[in-house]
């Protein structure tokens, strides 16, 4: 009975920790500083029909989220005379990691209480090594000044996806972090 509760508790903790994987943002390709507030934008992937993700569903989701988030921040979509051109793509890299399953070094209550020199199957020094698959997901968004044809910045959001079911949510959170970074830098120039 106690073992069932401990297994369930460990499973809950594992799920909670895996769903909270971090998102790291990297800023690259800054050829031109943000000197003025940008009011209008265009998403070049949408205009040209270029996919940035392997999945068409994820690609459309990213286009919608990009447009809605920037419009909520006060910018307007303008395909004719934009202040900033936005291009996005992804790097979806499947990887493996080794997981060492070390058996419980402490026996469950009631085992080996009276004979401590007896063979302990829980502390035999045997480590089971298994592999787990995950995907290193990079959402890369380029912000380009169309007048000078130079990069304002490239923001890359990096996270890990442990299962295909969580990929959509991870892409949304990563893109949200990237856009918050751009919006905060764009708003600093308005002050």
XYZ file of N, CA, C and O in Angstrom:
764
model
N 0.821 -1.194 0.000
C 0.000 0.000 0.000
C 0.863 1.256 0.000
O 0.627 2.176 -0.759
N 1.879 1.267 0.874
C 2.768 2.428 0.938
C 3.548 2.558 -0.368
O 3.772 3.653 -0.852
N 3.938 1.425 -0.947
C 4.696 1.458 -2.191
C 3.871 2.085 -3.313
O 4.379 2.854 -4.113
N 2.574 1.779 -3.380
C 1.711 2.356 -4.410
C 1.646 3.871 -4.280
O 1.651 4.590 -5.272
N 1.570 4.355 -3.050
C 1.537 5.808 -2.834
C 2.859 6.457 -3.216
O 2.873 7.530 -3.797
N 3.979 5.804 -2.891
C 5.272 6.391 -3.217
C 5.505 6.398 -4.727
O 6.058 7.344 -5.265
N 5.086 5.361 -5.418
C 5.215 5.334 -6.886
C 4.346 6.419 -7.506
O 4.774 7.130 -8.418
N 3.129 6.578 -7.012
C 2.235 7.615 -7.539
C 2.797 9.005 -7.267
O 2.736 9.897 -8.127
N 3.384 9.208 -6.094
C 3.974 10.504 -5.747
C 5.157 10.822 -6.652
O 5.288 11.935 -7.162
N 6.026 9.841 -6.883
C 7.180 10.040 -7.755
C 6.725 10.330 -9.182
O 7.282 11.190 -9.864
N 5.698 9.645 -9.641
C 5.164 9.879 -10.977
C 4.610 11.296 -11.110
O 4.855 11.978 -12.105
N 3.890 11.754 -10.094
C 3.362 13.125 -10.112
C 4.473 14.164 -10.147
O 4.394 15.146 -10.891
N 5.494 13.978 -9.357
C 6.623 14.913 -9.324
C 7.329 14.923 -10.676
O 7.679 15.990 -11.194
N 7.526 13.764 -11.280
C 8.179 13.682 -12.584
C 7.377 14.414 -13.647
O 7.943 15.157 -14.465
N 6.076 14.229 -13.657
C 5.222 14.917 -14.633
C 5.267 16.417 -14.412
O 5.361 17.200 -15.357
N 5.219 16.846 -13.172
C 5.244 18.277 -12.870
C 6.559 18.906 -13.299
O 6.582 19.997 -13.884
N 7.677 18.238 -13.043
C 8.969 18.792 -13.416
C 9.183 18.778 -14.923
O 9.768 19.707 -15.481
N 8.704 17.748 -15.609
C 8.889 17.691 -17.059
C 8.023 18.709 -17.778
O 8.367 19.176 -18.856
N 6.900 19.081 -17.181
C 6.048 20.070 -17.840
C 6.546 21.488 -17.609
O 6.077 22.414 -18.239
N 7.519 21.671 -16.729
C 8.037 22.995 -16.414
C 9.428 23.206 -16.986
O 10.241 23.886 -16.373
N 9.738 22.594 -18.121
C 11.072 22.778 -18.663
C 11.275 24.235 -19.048
O 10.355 24.929 -19.438
N 12.497 24.653 -18.919
C 12.791 26.070 -19.104
C 12.838 26.444 -20.581
O 13.021 25.610 -21.450
N 12.676 27.730 -20.814
C 12.785 28.300 -22.150
C 13.899 29.326 -22.092
O 13.871 30.238 -21.269
N 14.885 29.163 -22.930
C 15.995 30.096 -22.980
C 15.868 30.939 -24.246
O 15.538 30.428 -25.310
N 16.149 32.241 -24.114
C 16.080 33.158 -25.241
C 17.487 33.660 -25.543
O 18.191 34.125 -24.646
N 17.876 33.589 -26.819
C 19.174 34.073 -27.260
C 18.969 35.175 -28.287
O 18.149 35.040 -29.194
N 19.724 36.256 -28.156
C 19.651 37.375 -29.106
C 20.909 37.341 -29.961
O 22.024 37.335 -29.448
N 20.703 37.351 -31.296
C 21.820 37.253 -32.232
C 21.586 38.228 -33.392
O 20.538 38.854 -33.493
N 22.554 38.297 -34.290
C 22.458 39.049 -35.554
C 21.981 40.483 -35.381
O 21.175 40.971 -36.167
N 22.488 41.201 -34.420
C 22.086 42.595 -34.249
C 22.987 43.459 -35.128
O 24.102 43.792 -34.754
N 22.502 43.788 -36.311
C 23.258 44.643 -37.225
C 22.870 46.106 -37.051
O 23.645 46.989 -37.379
N 21.676 46.337 -36.553
C 21.131 47.680 -36.446
C 20.401 47.802 -35.114
O 19.557 46.972 -34.805
N 20.715 48.812 -34.305
C 19.993 48.943 -33.035
C 18.570 49.452 -33.264
O 18.283 50.128 -34.250
N 17.681 49.140 -32.333
C 16.315 49.655 -32.407
C 16.373 51.119 -31.970
O 16.544 51.417 -30.795
N 16.273 52.012 -32.938
C 16.412 53.442 -32.643
C 15.073 54.158 -32.599
O 14.968 55.253 -32.061
N 14.059 53.550 -33.199
C 12.725 54.166 -33.224
C 11.694 53.112 -32.876
O 11.939 51.919 -33.045
N 10.552 53.509 -32.406
C 9.503 52.507 -32.153
C 8.886 52.049 -33.479
O 8.559 52.860 -34.340
N 8.767 50.755 -33.633
C 8.184 50.200 -34.851
C 6.688 50.043 -34.645
O 6.241 49.453 -33.685
N 5.917 50.569 -35.592
C 4.459 50.587 -35.468
C 3.766 49.561 -36.368
O 2.673 49.120 -36.072
N 4.383 49.235 -37.501
C 3.756 48.303 -38.443
C 4.710 47.148 -38.724
O 5.927 47.274 -38.598
N 4.139 46.012 -39.130
C 4.945 44.815 -39.395
C 4.302 43.992 -40.492
O 3.127 44.160 -40.826
N 5.101 43.106 -41.039
C 4.620 42.118 -41.994
C 5.306 40.790 -41.661
O 6.466 40.785 -41.244
N 4.575 39.703 -41.807
C 5.137 38.368 -41.610
C 5.415 37.806 -42.995
O 4.493 37.483 -43.743
N 6.681 37.755 -43.350
C 7.066 37.374 -44.712
C 6.679 35.924 -45.022
O 6.335 35.611 -46.162
N 6.691 35.039 -44.022
C 6.282 33.646 -44.248
C 4.837 33.574 -44.732
O 4.496 32.765 -45.589
N 3.995 34.427 -44.172
C 2.581 34.446 -44.536
C 2.392 34.988 -45.948
O 1.594 34.462 -46.727
N 3.130 36.029 -46.298
C 2.977 36.670 -47.608
C 3.516 35.803 -48.743
O 2.946 35.770 -49.819
N 4.611 35.117 -48.492
C 5.269 34.332 -49.541
C 4.780 32.890 -49.566
O 4.911 32.206 -50.572
N 4.206 32.424 -48.454
C 3.764 31.030 -48.369
C 4.896 30.088 -47.996
O 4.888 28.927 -48.370
N 5.854 30.584 -47.227
C 7.006 29.798 -46.814
C 6.737 29.204 -45.430
O 6.362 29.924 -44.509
N 6.918 27.886 -45.312
C 6.690 27.233 -44.018
C 7.950 27.279 -43.172
O 9.050 27.072 -43.669
N 7.771 27.541 -41.888
C 8.890 27.590 -40.959
C 8.955 26.379 -40.042
O 9.932 26.195 -39.333
N 7.906 25.562 -40.038
C 7.851 24.365 -39.207
C 7.542 23.165 -40.089
O 6.943 23.297 -41.154
N 7.928 21.977 -39.625
C 7.657 20.770 -40.410
C 6.160 20.471 -40.461
O 5.662 19.929 -41.430
N 5.432 20.849 -39.418
C 3.998 20.625 -39.363
C 3.253 21.868 -39.873
O 3.499 22.978 -39.400
N 2.332 21.676 -40.798
C 1.556 22.789 -41.319
C 0.673 23.392 -40.225
O 0.490 24.610 -40.167
N 0.152 22.565 -39.347
C -0.680 23.057 -38.251
C 0.116 23.988 -37.339
O -0.351 25.064 -36.979
N 1.323 23.573 -36.952
C 2.166 24.420 -36.104
C 2.545 25.713 -36.825
O 2.616 26.774 -36.216
N 2.796 25.610 -38.117
C 3.160 26.793 -38.892
C 2.031 27.825 -38.879
O 2.278 29.015 -38.662
N 0.809 27.375 -39.102
C -0.337 28.293 -39.077
C -0.575 28.841 -37.674
O -0.915 30.011 -37.508
N -0.362 28.008 -36.664
C -0.504 28.444 -35.280
C 0.483 29.571 -34.956
O 0.122 30.571 -34.327
N 1.718 29.429 -35.415
C 2.746 30.447 -35.179
C 2.385 31.747 -35.893
O 2.522 32.834 -35.328
N 1.913 31.660 -37.124
C 1.514 32.877 -37.859
C 0.402 33.624 -37.123
O 0.457 34.845 -36.971
N -0.590 32.884 -36.667
C -1.714 33.508 -35.956
C -1.235 34.138 -34.655
O -1.582 35.278 -34.343
N -0.421 33.405 -33.897
C 0.059 33.933 -32.617
C 0.960 35.150 -32.814
O 0.871 36.112 -32.053
N 1.812 35.120 -33.824
C 2.661 36.284 -34.116
C 1.811 37.522 -34.370
O 2.030 38.582 -33.772
N 0.854 37.399 -35.278
C 0.031 38.538 -35.650
C -0.804 39.040 -34.470
O -0.851 40.234 -34.195
N -1.455 38.126 -33.757
C -2.321 38.540 -32.645
C -1.528 39.198 -31.518
O -1.948 40.223 -30.976
N -0.378 38.626 -31.174
C 0.420 39.172 -30.071
C 0.947 40.558 -30.408
O 0.905 41.469 -29.573
N 1.438 40.752 -31.622
C 1.964 42.068 -32.000
C 0.847 43.097 -32.140
O 1.038 44.269 -31.809
N -0.320 42.674 -32.617
C -1.449 43.606 -32.702
C -1.955 43.985 -31.307
O -2.355 45.126 -31.089
N -1.939 43.043 -30.373
C -2.319 43.367 -28.994
C -1.334 44.340 -28.361
O -1.694 45.103 -27.471
N -0.086 44.319 -28.825
C 0.936 45.237 -28.310
C 0.847 46.614 -28.956
O 1.639 47.491 -28.635
N -0.088 46.801 -29.889
C -0.293 48.109 -30.495
C 0.270 48.271 -31.893
O 0.153 49.340 -32.493
N 0.870 47.234 -32.433
C 1.400 47.314 -33.798
C 0.304 46.927 -34.785
O -0.680 46.293 -34.416
N 0.472 47.327 -36.044
C -0.512 47.027 -37.082
C 0.143 46.230 -38.205
O 1.283 46.471 -38.564
N -0.649 45.300 -38.771
C -0.169 44.503 -39.898
C -0.288 45.334 -41.172
O -1.358 45.831 -41.496
N 0.824 45.497 -41.868
C 0.838 46.285 -43.105
C 1.758 45.582 -44.095
O 2.982 45.585 -43.936
N 1.187 44.970 -45.112
C 1.998 44.237 -46.075
C 2.615 45.135 -47.150
O 3.497 44.694 -47.883
N 2.198 46.399 -47.237
C 2.703 47.311 -48.265
C 3.913 48.126 -47.801
O 4.913 48.195 -48.499
N 3.814 48.780 -46.646
C 4.883 49.645 -46.133
C 5.171 49.329 -44.658
O 4.935 50.174 -43.795
N 5.703 48.158 -44.353
C 5.935 47.820 -42.943
C 7.191 48.492 -42.390
O 8.144 48.760 -43.120
N 7.171 48.757 -41.093
C 8.356 49.269 -40.403
C 9.349 48.145 -40.122
O 10.555 48.370 -40.074
N 8.825 46.936 -39.889
C 9.674 45.785 -39.598
C 9.138 44.547 -40.323
O 7.928 44.343 -40.409
N 10.065 43.786 -40.878
C 9.726 42.536 -41.562
C 10.083 41.393 -40.606
O 11.185 41.356 -40.054
N 9.142 40.459 -40.439
C 9.349 39.332 -39.528
C 9.388 38.040 -40.338
O 8.521 37.793 -41.176
N 10.426 37.275 -40.077
C 10.576 35.963 -40.713
C 10.861 34.959 -39.604
O 11.633 35.242 -38.688
N 10.234 33.800 -39.662
C 10.450 32.787 -38.626
C 10.744 31.442 -39.257
O 10.371 31.171 -40.398
N 11.458 30.629 -38.510
C 11.676 29.227 -38.875
C 12.021 28.460 -37.603
O 12.140 29.048 -36.527
N 12.146 27.170 -37.737
C 12.398 26.339 -36.561
C 13.518 25.359 -36.838
O 13.860 25.076 -37.982
N 14.066 24.870 -35.755
C 15.024 23.780 -35.810
C 14.493 22.729 -34.841
O 14.480 22.949 -33.634
N 14.035 21.613 -35.370
C 13.446 20.556 -34.568
C 14.378 19.355 -34.622
O 14.395 18.627 -35.591
N 15.182 19.190 -33.573
C 16.250 18.204 -33.556
C 15.927 17.089 -32.554
O 15.872 17.335 -31.355
N 15.732 15.873 -33.058
C 15.441 14.733 -32.194
C 16.736 14.249 -31.553
O 17.745 14.080 -32.228
N 16.684 14.049 -30.232
C 17.871 13.624 -29.488
C 17.513 12.522 -28.498
O 16.353 12.243 -28.268
N 18.552 11.944 -27.904
C 18.377 10.928 -26.867
C 19.270 11.273 -25.685
O 20.328 11.875 -25.849
N 18.820 10.881 -24.509
C 19.653 11.028 -23.316
C 19.611 9.737 -22.530
O 18.627 9.004 -22.568
N 20.696 9.473 -21.831
C 20.756 8.288 -20.997
C 20.179 8.612 -19.629
O 20.478 9.651 -19.045
N 19.355 7.703 -19.125
C 18.749 7.853 -17.812
C 19.226 6.692 -16.957
O 19.059 5.527 -17.321
N 19.852 7.023 -15.841
C 20.344 5.995 -14.935
C 19.282 5.771 -13.865
O 18.943 6.667 -13.105
N 18.742 4.561 -13.860
C 17.746 4.186 -12.858
C 18.454 3.443 -11.749
O 18.696 2.244 -11.844
N 18.810 4.159 -10.726
C 19.492 3.555 -9.591
C 18.442 2.958 -8.666
O 17.584 3.676 -8.176
N 18.509 1.658 -8.404
C 17.517 1.061 -7.510
C 17.581 1.708 -6.131
O 18.602 2.248 -5.735
N 16.508 1.607 -5.435
C 16.400 2.207 -4.119
C 17.494 1.658 -3.200
O 17.527 0.468 -2.925
N 18.405 2.513 -2.700
C 19.459 2.007 -1.826
C 18.951 1.662 -0.430
O 19.649 1.020 0.329
N 17.772 2.093 -0.086
C 17.215 1.812 1.222
C 16.062 0.838 1.074
O 15.169 1.063 0.274
N 16.055 -0.206 1.850
C 14.960 -1.180 1.726
C 13.659 -0.588 2.245
O 13.654 0.338 3.043
N 12.573 -1.122 1.739
C 11.264 -0.707 2.240
C 11.129 -1.149 3.690
O 11.786 -2.068 4.153
N 10.274 -0.503 4.423
C 10.125 -0.789 5.845
C 9.773 -2.257 6.059
O 8.904 -2.809 5.421
N 10.515 -2.896 6.980
C 10.242 -4.293 7.301
C 11.220 -5.249 6.664
O 11.335 -6.386 7.093
N 11.940 -4.842 5.638
C 12.908 -5.712 4.996
C 14.233 -5.620 5.736
O 14.667 -4.548 6.149
N 14.916 -6.730 5.906
C 16.266 -6.816 6.447
C 16.423 -6.120 7.799
O 17.468 -5.591 8.112
N 15.426 -6.120 8.604
C 15.531 -5.466 9.904
C 16.408 -6.280 10.842
O 17.224 -5.735 11.581
N 16.293 -7.595 10.777
C 16.981 -8.431 11.761
C 18.297 -8.993 11.247
O 19.087 -9.483 12.022
N 18.582 -8.920 9.955
C 19.817 -9.485 9.428
C 20.458 -8.493 8.455
O 20.292 -8.605 7.247
N 21.229 -7.528 8.943
C 21.794 -6.505 8.066
C 22.889 -7.017 7.155
O 23.253 -6.343 6.202
N 23.461 -8.242 7.395
C 24.528 -8.748 6.536
C 23.991 -9.604 5.405
O 24.740 -10.073 4.577
N 22.709 -9.761 5.371
C 22.112 -10.561 4.312
C 22.170 -9.789 2.984
O 22.222 -8.574 2.975
N 22.162 -10.510 1.886
C 22.216 -9.880 0.568
C 21.067 -8.888 0.403
O 19.918 -9.215 0.663
N 21.387 -7.709 -0.019
C 20.370 -6.671 -0.204
C 20.150 -6.454 -1.702
O 21.012 -5.895 -2.375
N 19.025 -6.869 -2.257
C 18.789 -6.688 -3.692
C 18.580 -5.223 -4.068
O 18.677 -4.870 -5.225
N 18.330 -4.356 -3.088
C 18.090 -2.949 -3.384
C 19.376 -2.143 -3.462
O 19.390 -1.020 -3.910
N 20.483 -2.704 -2.967
C 21.731 -1.969 -2.961
C 22.841 -2.844 -3.511
O 23.873 -3.011 -2.894
N 22.630 -3.410 -4.668
C 23.606 -4.333 -5.228
C 24.618 -3.635 -6.116
O 25.493 -4.270 -6.669
N 24.504 -2.337 -6.285
C 25.406 -1.613 -7.167
C 24.998 -1.721 -8.625
O 25.706 -1.283 -9.515
N 23.874 -2.303 -8.871
C 23.388 -2.487 -10.233
C 22.607 -1.257 -10.677
O 21.633 -0.880 -10.045
N 23.041 -0.623 -11.710
C 22.352 0.543 -12.262
C 21.789 0.181 -13.629
O 22.523 -0.268 -14.503
N 20.509 0.377 -13.792
C 19.901 0.163 -15.100
C 19.990 1.460 -15.871
O 19.598 2.516 -15.383
N 20.491 1.372 -17.079
C 20.612 2.554 -17.926
C 19.651 2.396 -19.090
O 19.687 1.399 -19.807
N 18.776 3.372 -19.236
C 17.839 3.382 -20.351
C 18.023 4.697 -21.105
O 18.674 5.612 -20.628
N 17.449 4.766 -22.276
C 17.504 6.009 -23.043
C 16.104 6.576 -23.164
O 15.125 5.847 -23.225
N 16.025 7.895 -23.170
C 14.738 8.547 -23.385
C 14.901 9.512 -24.552
O 15.934 10.168 -24.702
N 13.888 9.564 -25.387
C 13.907 10.445 -26.551
C 13.271 11.779 -26.197
O 12.313 11.839 -25.441
N 13.818 12.843 -26.758
C 13.232 14.167 -26.629
C 13.595 14.965 -27.871
O 14.404 14.522 -28.688
N 12.993 16.103 -28.015
C 13.250 16.955 -29.169
C 13.723 18.308 -28.670
O 13.091 18.922 -27.826
N 14.869 18.750 -29.173
C 15.352 20.085 -28.881
C 14.700 21.005 -29.899
O 14.936 20.890 -31.098
N 13.848 21.887 -29.427
C 13.059 22.747 -30.300
C 13.585 24.172 -30.232
O 13.717 24.734 -29.150
N 13.895 24.729 -31.386
C 14.325 26.118 -31.479
C 13.327 26.870 -32.353
O 13.070 26.477 -33.491
N 12.768 27.934 -31.802
C 11.898 28.821 -32.567
C 12.724 30.074 -32.846
O 13.105 30.793 -31.923
N 13.014 30.321 -34.119
C 13.922 31.397 -34.521
C 13.115 32.461 -35.259
O 12.474 32.162 -36.268
N 13.151 33.690 -34.757
C 12.387 34.787 -35.354
C 13.355 35.911 -35.703
O 14.076 36.417 -34.840
N 13.376 36.286 -36.992
C 14.207 37.393 -37.474
C 13.357 38.652 -37.555
O 12.247 38.622 -38.096
N 13.896 39.749 -37.046
C 13.258 41.062 -37.152
C 14.176 41.916 -38.026
O 15.319 42.192 -37.651
N 13.674 42.338 -39.183
C 14.497 42.993 -40.196
C 13.940 44.375 -40.502
O 12.735 44.542 -40.678
N 14.835 45.356 -40.600
C 14.451 46.703 -41.014
C 14.419 46.721 -42.545
O 15.453 46.540 -43.190
N 13.239 46.947 -43.157
C 13.152 46.856 -44.621
C 13.823 48.032 -45.347
O 14.255 47.877 -46.486
N 13.928 49.179 -44.704
C 14.552 50.336 -45.356
C 16.053 50.134 -45.522
O 16.611 50.426 -46.578
N 16.708 49.652 -44.484
C 18.158 49.466 -44.528
C 18.545 48.039 -44.863
O 19.729 47.746 -45.041
N 17.572 47.135 -44.922
C 17.791 45.725 -45.228
C 18.854 45.114 -44.312
O 19.776 44.444 -44.756
N 18.695 45.381 -42.997
C 19.602 44.839 -41.991
C 18.786 44.248 -40.845
O 17.652 44.662 -40.599
N 19.413 43.325 -40.141
C 18.759 42.689 -39.004
C 18.699 43.643 -37.818
O 19.710 44.227 -37.431
N 17.507 43.793 -37.260
C 17.395 44.447 -35.958
C 17.863 43.458 -34.898
O 18.587 43.811 -33.984
N 17.422 42.228 -35.050
C 17.850 41.146 -34.157
C 17.261 39.833 -34.653
O 16.284 39.807 -35.394
N 17.876 38.763 -34.208
C 17.318 37.423 -34.344
C 17.154 36.900 -32.931
O 18.116 36.852 -32.172
N 15.933 36.550 -32.583
C 15.661 35.991 -31.263
C 15.371 34.506 -31.422
O 14.514 34.112 -32.218
N 16.090 33.698 -30.665
C 15.935 32.250 -30.711
C 15.463 31.761 -29.350
O 16.131 31.994 -28.346
N 14.324 31.103 -29.336
C 13.812 30.481 -28.119
C 14.082 28.994 -28.182
O 13.753 28.333 -29.167
N 14.714 28.460 -27.133
C 15.106 27.050 -27.105
C 14.430 26.365 -25.920
O 14.452 26.873 -24.801
N 13.817 25.208 -26.196
C 13.200 24.402 -25.145
C 13.266 22.937 -25.545
O 13.636 22.612 -26.676
N 12.915 22.073 -24.621
C 12.875 20.638 -24.890
C 11.433 20.164 -24.920
O 10.625 20.580 -24.102
N 11.135 19.277 -25.868
C 9.810 18.681 -25.987
C 9.965 17.190 -25.721
O 10.706 16.509 -26.416
N 9.254 16.712 -24.703
C 9.399 15.303 -24.325
C 8.398 14.388 -25.018
O 8.623 13.192 -25.096
N 7.291 14.949 -25.519
C 6.323 14.111 -26.222
C 5.611 14.955 -27.286
O 5.486 16.168 -27.143
N 5.143 14.312 -28.352
C 4.437 15.054 -29.404
C 3.173 15.757 -28.897
O 2.758 16.759 -29.463
N 2.584 15.247 -27.821
C 1.362 15.855 -27.287
C 1.622 17.239 -26.712
O 0.736 18.092 -26.720
N 2.815 17.469 -26.201
C 3.124 18.753 -25.565
C 3.803 19.743 -26.507
O 4.078 20.869 -26.119
N 4.068 19.335 -27.734
C 4.827 20.186 -28.660
C 4.107 21.490 -28.965
O 4.716 22.559 -28.975
N 2.808 21.430 -29.213
C 2.038 22.642 -29.532
C 2.136 23.653 -28.397
O 2.380 24.840 -28.629
N 1.971 23.193 -27.167
C 2.032 24.081 -26.002
C 3.422 24.681 -25.843
O 3.576 25.859 -25.517
N 4.457 23.868 -26.081
C 5.835 24.352 -25.966
C 6.152 25.404 -27.024
O 6.828 26.391 -26.748
N 5.646 25.195 -28.250
C 5.868 26.186 -29.309
C 5.197 27.502 -28.934
O 5.784 28.580 -29.086
N 3.964 27.443 -28.414
C 3.255 28.661 -28.017
C 4.004 29.414 -26.919
O 4.175 30.631 -26.991
N 4.465 28.688 -25.902
C 5.176 29.331 -24.792
C 6.507 29.918 -25.249
O 6.898 31.008 -24.827
N 7.217 29.204 -26.102
C 8.506 29.690 -26.587
C 8.330 30.926 -27.453
O 9.057 31.912 -27.301
N 7.352 30.900 -28.357
C 7.092 32.067 -29.199
C 6.637 33.252 -28.360
O 7.025 34.398 -28.622
N 5.849 33.001 -27.334
C 5.406 34.064 -26.442
C 6.601 34.730 -25.758
O 6.668 35.955 -25.651
N 7.566 33.929 -25.306
C 8.765 34.481 -24.664
C 9.588 35.299 -25.651
O 10.110 36.369 -25.299
N 9.699 34.843 -26.885
C 10.439 35.578 -27.914
C 9.764 36.923 -28.191
O 10.418 37.968 -28.246
N 8.443 36.905 -28.365
C 7.720 38.142 -28.679
C 7.735 39.125 -27.516
O 7.824 40.337 -27.727
N 7.660 38.636 -26.286
C 7.751 39.531 -25.129
C 9.089 40.247 -25.112
O 9.168 41.430 -24.781
N 10.149 39.538 -25.472
C 11.475 40.144 -25.515
C 11.538 41.247 -26.568
O 12.062 42.341 -26.306
N 10.997 40.991 -27.773
C 10.996 42.022 -28.811
C 10.131 43.207 -28.421
O 10.530 44.365 -28.584
N 8.946 42.942 -27.904
C 8.013 44.021 -27.550
C 8.608 44.907 -26.457
O 8.500 46.135 -26.519
N 9.267 44.301 -25.474
C 9.852 45.116 -24.409
C 10.976 45.990 -24.950
O 11.111 47.149 -24.553
N 11.779 45.489 -25.881
C 12.840 46.300 -26.468
C 12.263 47.387 -27.374
O 12.798 48.494 -27.436
N 11.178 47.081 -28.077
C 10.531 48.065 -28.938
C 9.880 49.170 -28.090
O 9.914 50.335 -28.450
N 9.300 48.788 -26.960
C 8.643 49.777 -26.085
C 9.658 50.666 -25.382
O 9.319 51.798 -25.019
N 10.873 50.207 -25.173
C 11.889 51.027 -24.520
C 12.270 52.239 -25.370
O 12.661 53.256 -24.858
N 12.151 52.096 -26.684
C 12.503 53.219 -27.557
C 11.421 54.276 -27.579
O 11.667 55.404 -27.987
N 10.213 53.946 -27.124
C 9.126 54.926 -27.109
C 9.250 55.891 -25.932
O 8.626 56.928 -25.920
N 10.038 55.532 -24.941
C 10.155 56.382 -23.750
C 11.127 57.501 -23.947
O 12.007 57.514 -24.712
